[in-house]
Amino acid sequence: RPPVSNMYESMVYMNWAVMVFAALFALGTRNIVYLSAGCAVSALVMIYGNLLPIDSNLEVLVPVLRSNYWLTIHVMTIVSSYGAFGLAMARGHRHLFLEIKGKFSKAAQEDSALLIYRVIQLGVLLLGIGTVLGGVWANESWGRFWGWDPKETWALITFLAYLVVVHLKFSKKIDAHWLAISSVLGFFFVMM
Protein backbone atom coordinates (compact mmCIF):
# COMPACT_ATOMS: atom_id res chain seq x y z
CA ARG A 1 0.00 0.00 0.00
CA PRO A 2 1.17 3.58 -0.46
CA PRO A 3 2.93 5.17 2.52
CA VAL A 4 0.17 7.61 3.49
CA SER A 5 -2.00 5.78 6.02
CA ASN A 6 -0.94 7.78 9.11
CA MET A 7 0.55 11.18 9.89
CA TYR A 8 4.16 9.98 10.06
CA GLU A 9 3.97 8.17 6.72
CA SER A 10 2.31 11.21 5.15
CA MET A 11 5.11 13.46 6.37
CA VAL A 12 7.73 11.10 4.92
CA TYR A 13 5.85 10.97 1.61
CA MET A 14 5.47 14.76 1.57
CA ASN A 15 9.26 15.03 1.91
CA TRP A 16 9.67 12.70 -1.02
CA ALA A 17 7.31 14.89 -3.06
CA VAL A 18 9.21 18.04 -2.03
CA MET A 19 12.48 16.55 -3.23
CA VAL A 20 11.00 15.23 -6.51
CA PHE A 21 9.48 18.65 -7.28
CA ALA A 22 12.71 20.39 -6.26
CA ALA A 23 14.72 18.14 -8.58
CA LEU A 24 12.28 18.59 -11.47
CA PHE A 25 12.16 22.37 -11.11
CA ALA A 26 15.95 22.49 -10.71
CA LEU A 27 16.38 20.51 -13.93
CA GLY A 28 13.73 22.50 -15.77
CA THR A 29 15.07 25.91 -14.79
CA ARG A 30 18.72 24.93 -14.36
CA ASN A 31 18.56 26.62 -10.96
CA ILE A 32 20.20 24.65 -8.14
CA VAL A 33 18.48 26.82 -5.52
CA TYR A 34 15.40 24.61 -5.81
CA LEU A 35 17.39 21.67 -4.49
CA SER A 36 18.75 23.58 -1.52
CA ALA A 37 15.27 24.91 -0.67
CA GLY A 38 13.82 21.41 -1.01
CA CYS A 39 16.53 19.91 1.20
CA ALA A 40 15.95 22.55 3.88
CA VAL A 41 12.18 21.96 3.98
CA SER A 42 12.64 18.21 3.89
CA ALA A 43 15.10 18.26 6.78
CA LEU A 44 12.86 20.51 8.89
CA VAL A 45 9.77 18.39 8.29
CA MET A 46 11.63 15.17 9.17
CA ILE A 47 13.03 16.72 12.36
CA TYR A 48 9.55 17.97 13.21
CA GLY A 49 8.06 14.54 12.46
CA ASN A 50 10.56 12.79 14.71
CA LEU A 51 10.01 15.24 17.58
CA LEU A 52 6.21 14.98 17.52
CA PRO A 53 4.55 12.31 19.61
CA ILE A 54 3.02 10.63 16.57
CA ASP A 55 2.98 6.90 15.97
CA SER A 56 5.38 5.67 13.30
CA ASN A 57 4.24 2.03 13.53
CA LEU A 58 2.43 0.26 10.74
CA GLU A 59 -1.09 -0.64 11.77
CA VAL A 60 -3.96 -2.46 10.10
CA LEU A 61 -5.84 0.01 7.95
CA VAL A 62 -9.34 1.04 8.91
CA PRO A 63 -11.94 -0.34 6.47
CA VAL A 64 -12.50 2.94 4.58
CA LEU A 65 -8.75 3.19 3.80
CA ARG A 66 -8.55 -0.35 2.45
CA SER A 67 -9.43 0.84 -1.05
CA ASN A 68 -5.88 0.79 -2.36
CA TYR A 69 -7.02 2.45 -5.60
CA TRP A 70 -8.48 5.55 -3.92
CA LEU A 71 -5.84 5.64 -1.22
CA THR A 72 -3.19 5.75 -3.90
CA ILE A 73 -4.83 8.30 -6.17
CA HIS A 74 -6.56 10.70 -3.77
CA VAL A 75 -4.24 10.77 -0.78
CA MET A 76 -1.00 10.75 -2.75
CA THR A 77 -2.28 13.60 -4.94
CA ILE A 78 -3.24 15.68 -1.90
CA VAL A 79 0.03 15.01 -0.06
CA SER A 80 1.99 15.78 -3.25
CA SER A 81 0.29 19.18 -3.36
CA TYR A 82 1.50 19.76 0.21
CA GLY A 83 5.01 19.01 -1.03
CA ALA A 84 4.66 21.63 -3.75
CA PHE A 85 3.36 24.18 -1.26
CA GLY A 86 6.25 23.34 1.09
CA LEU A 87 8.72 24.01 -1.72
CA ALA A 88 6.97 27.32 -2.50
CA MET A 89 7.18 28.23 1.18
CA ALA A 90 10.93 27.53 1.20
CA ARG A 91 11.40 29.64 -1.92
CA GLY A 92 9.33 32.39 -0.31
CA HIS A 93 11.53 32.36 2.78
CA ARG A 94 14.64 32.56 0.59
CA HIS A 95 13.14 35.40 -1.42
CA LEU A 96 12.28 37.41 1.70
CA PHE A 97 15.68 36.74 3.29
CA LEU A 98 17.57 37.96 0.22
CA GLU A 99 15.23 40.94 -0.06
CA ILE A 100 15.95 41.95 3.54
CA LYS A 101 19.69 41.56 2.98
CA GLY A 102 19.41 43.79 -0.09
CA LYS A 103 21.00 41.20 -2.39
CA PHE A 104 18.22 41.17 -4.97
CA SER A 105 18.09 43.15 -8.18
CA LYS A 106 14.65 43.93 -9.58
CA ALA A 107 15.11 41.30 -12.32
CA ALA A 108 16.21 38.66 -9.80
CA GLN A 109 13.14 39.44 -7.66
CA GLU A 110 10.84 38.93 -10.61
CA ASP A 111 12.57 35.67 -11.59
CA SER A 112 12.25 34.41 -8.03
CA ALA A 113 8.58 35.40 -7.90
CA LEU A 114 7.90 33.62 -11.19
CA LEU A 115 9.44 30.43 -9.84
CA ILE A 116 7.40 30.67 -6.62
CA TYR A 117 4.29 31.28 -8.71
CA ARG A 118 4.92 28.19 -10.88
CA VAL A 119 5.31 25.95 -7.83
CA ILE A 120 2.12 27.36 -6.28
CA GLN A 121 0.29 26.74 -9.56
CA LEU A 122 1.41 23.10 -9.48
CA GLY A 123 0.24 22.78 -5.86
CA VAL A 124 -3.15 24.34 -6.65
CA LEU A 125 -3.63 21.97 -9.59
CA LEU A 126 -2.78 18.92 -7.49
CA LEU A 127 -4.87 20.06 -4.52
CA GLY A 128 -7.89 20.79 -6.73
CA ILE A 129 -7.68 17.41 -8.44
CA GLY A 130 -7.12 15.65 -5.11
CA THR A 131 -10.08 17.37 -3.47
CA VAL A 132 -12.44 16.35 -6.27
CA LEU A 133 -11.08 12.80 -6.18
CA GLY A 134 -11.67 12.78 -2.42
CA GLY A 135 -15.30 13.64 -3.07
CA VAL A 136 -15.57 10.78 -5.55
CA TRP A 137 -14.02 8.41 -2.97
CA ALA A 138 -16.40 9.70 -0.27
CA ASN A 139 -19.34 9.15 -2.61
CA GLU A 140 -18.20 5.59 -3.24
CA SER A 141 -17.52 4.88 0.46
CA TRP A 142 -20.28 6.76 2.26
CA GLY A 143 -22.77 7.66 -0.47
CA ARG A 144 -22.13 11.41 -0.28
CA PHE A 145 -19.76 13.59 -2.30
CA TRP A 146 -19.25 16.30 0.33
CA GLY A 147 -19.95 16.23 4.05
CA TRP A 148 -18.22 19.32 5.46
CA ASP A 149 -16.05 17.31 7.82
CA PRO A 150 -12.86 19.07 9.02
CA LYS A 151 -10.54 17.49 6.43
CA GLU A 152 -12.85 18.33 3.54
CA THR A 153 -13.44 21.84 4.81
CA TRP A 154 -9.75 22.66 5.31
CA ALA A 155 -8.85 21.15 1.95
CA LEU A 156 -11.37 23.53 0.38
CA ILE A 157 -10.17 26.51 2.44
CA THR A 158 -6.54 25.77 1.52
CA PHE A 159 -7.45 25.41 -2.15
CA LEU A 160 -9.37 28.71 -2.15
CA ALA A 161 -6.60 30.55 -0.27
CA TYR A 162 -3.95 29.50 -2.78
CA LEU A 163 -6.36 30.12 -5.64
CA VAL A 164 -6.69 33.73 -4.44
CA VAL A 165 -2.88 34.02 -4.51
CA VAL A 166 -2.75 32.62 -8.06
CA HIS A 167 -5.52 34.97 -9.17
CA LEU A 168 -3.89 38.04 -7.60
CA LYS A 169 -0.52 37.25 -9.20
CA PHE A 170 -2.11 36.52 -12.57
CA SER A 171 -4.01 39.81 -12.51
CA LYS A 172 -0.85 41.64 -11.35
CA LYS A 173 -2.46 42.81 -8.09
CA ILE A 174 0.49 41.63 -5.97
CA ASP A 175 4.20 42.09 -6.57
CA ALA A 176 7.12 39.73 -5.92
CA HIS A 177 7.37 40.71 -2.26
CA TRP A 178 3.73 39.96 -1.48
CA LEU A 179 3.82 36.74 -3.46
CA ALA A 180 6.72 35.56 -1.30
CA ILE A 181 4.83 36.52 1.86
CA SER A 182 1.73 34.73 0.53
CA SER A 183 3.73 31.56 -0.14
CA VAL A 184 4.96 31.56 3.46
CA LEU A 185 1.62 32.42 5.06
CA GLY A 186 -0.29 30.09 2.75
CA PHE A 187 1.52 27.11 4.20
CA PHE A 188 -0.27 27.72 7.51
CA PHE A 189 -3.47 26.67 5.72
CA VAL A 190 -1.74 23.41 4.75
CA MET A 191 -0.63 22.82 8.33
CA MET A 192 -4.18 23.26 9.59
Coordinates of N, CA and C in Angstrom, one line a residue, residues 5 7 16 35 38 42 47 53 58 63-64 69 110 113 116 121 130 153 167 179 183 185 187:
S5 N -0.9 6.2 5.2 CA -2.0 5.8 6.0 C -2.0 6.4 7.4
M7 N -0.1 9.9 10.0 CA 0.5 11.2 9.9 C 2.0 11.1 9.6
W16 N 9.3 13.3 0.3 CA 9.7 12.7 -1.0 C 9.1 13.6 -2.2
L35 N 16.9 22.8 -5.3 CA 17.4 21.7 -4.5 C 17.7 22.1 -3.1
G38 N 14.5 22.7 -1.3 CA 13.8 21.4 -1.0 C 14.5 20.6 0.1
S42 N 12.7 19.6 3.6 CA 12.6 18.2 3.9 C 13.3 17.9 5.2
I47 N 12.7 16.4 11.0 CA 13.0 16.7 12.4 C 11.7 16.9 13.1
P53 N 5.0 13.6 19.0 CA 4.6 12.3 19.6 C 3.5 11.6 18.7
L58 N 3.4 0.7 11.7 CA 2.4 0.3 10.7 C 1.3 -0.5 11.4
P63 N -11.3 0.2 7.7 CA -11.9 -0.3 6.5 C -12.1 0.7 5.3
V64 N -12.3 2.0 5.6 CA -12.5 2.9 4.6 C -11.2 3.2 3.8
Y69 N -6.9 1.6 -4.4 CA -7.0 2.4 -5.6 C -7.2 3.9 -5.2
E110 N 11.9 39.4 -9.7 CA 10.8 38.9 -10.6 C 11.0 37.5 -11.0
A113 N 10.0 35.4 -8.0 CA 8.6 35.4 -7.9 C 7.9 34.5 -8.9
I116 N 8.3 30.9 -7.7 CA 7.4 30.7 -6.6 C 6.0 30.5 -7.2
Q121 N 1.2 27.2 -8.6 CA 0.3 26.7 -9.6 C 0.2 25.2 -9.6
G130 N -7.0 16.5 -6.3 CA -7.1 15.7 -5.1 C -8.4 15.8 -4.3
T153 N -13.3 20.4 4.7 CA -13.4 21.8 4.8 C -12.1 22.5 4.7
H167 N -4.7 34.0 -8.5 CA -5.5 35.0 -9.2 C -4.9 36.4 -9.0
L179 N 3.9 38.1 -3.1 CA 3.8 36.7 -3.5 C 4.7 35.9 -2.5
S183 N 3.3 33.0 -0.1 CA 3.7 31.6 -0.1 C 4.1 31.1 1.2
L185 N 2.8 32.4 4.2 CA 1.6 32.4 5.1 C 0.6 31.4 4.6
F187 N 1.2 28.4 3.7 CA 1.5 27.1 4.2 C 0.9 26.9 5.5

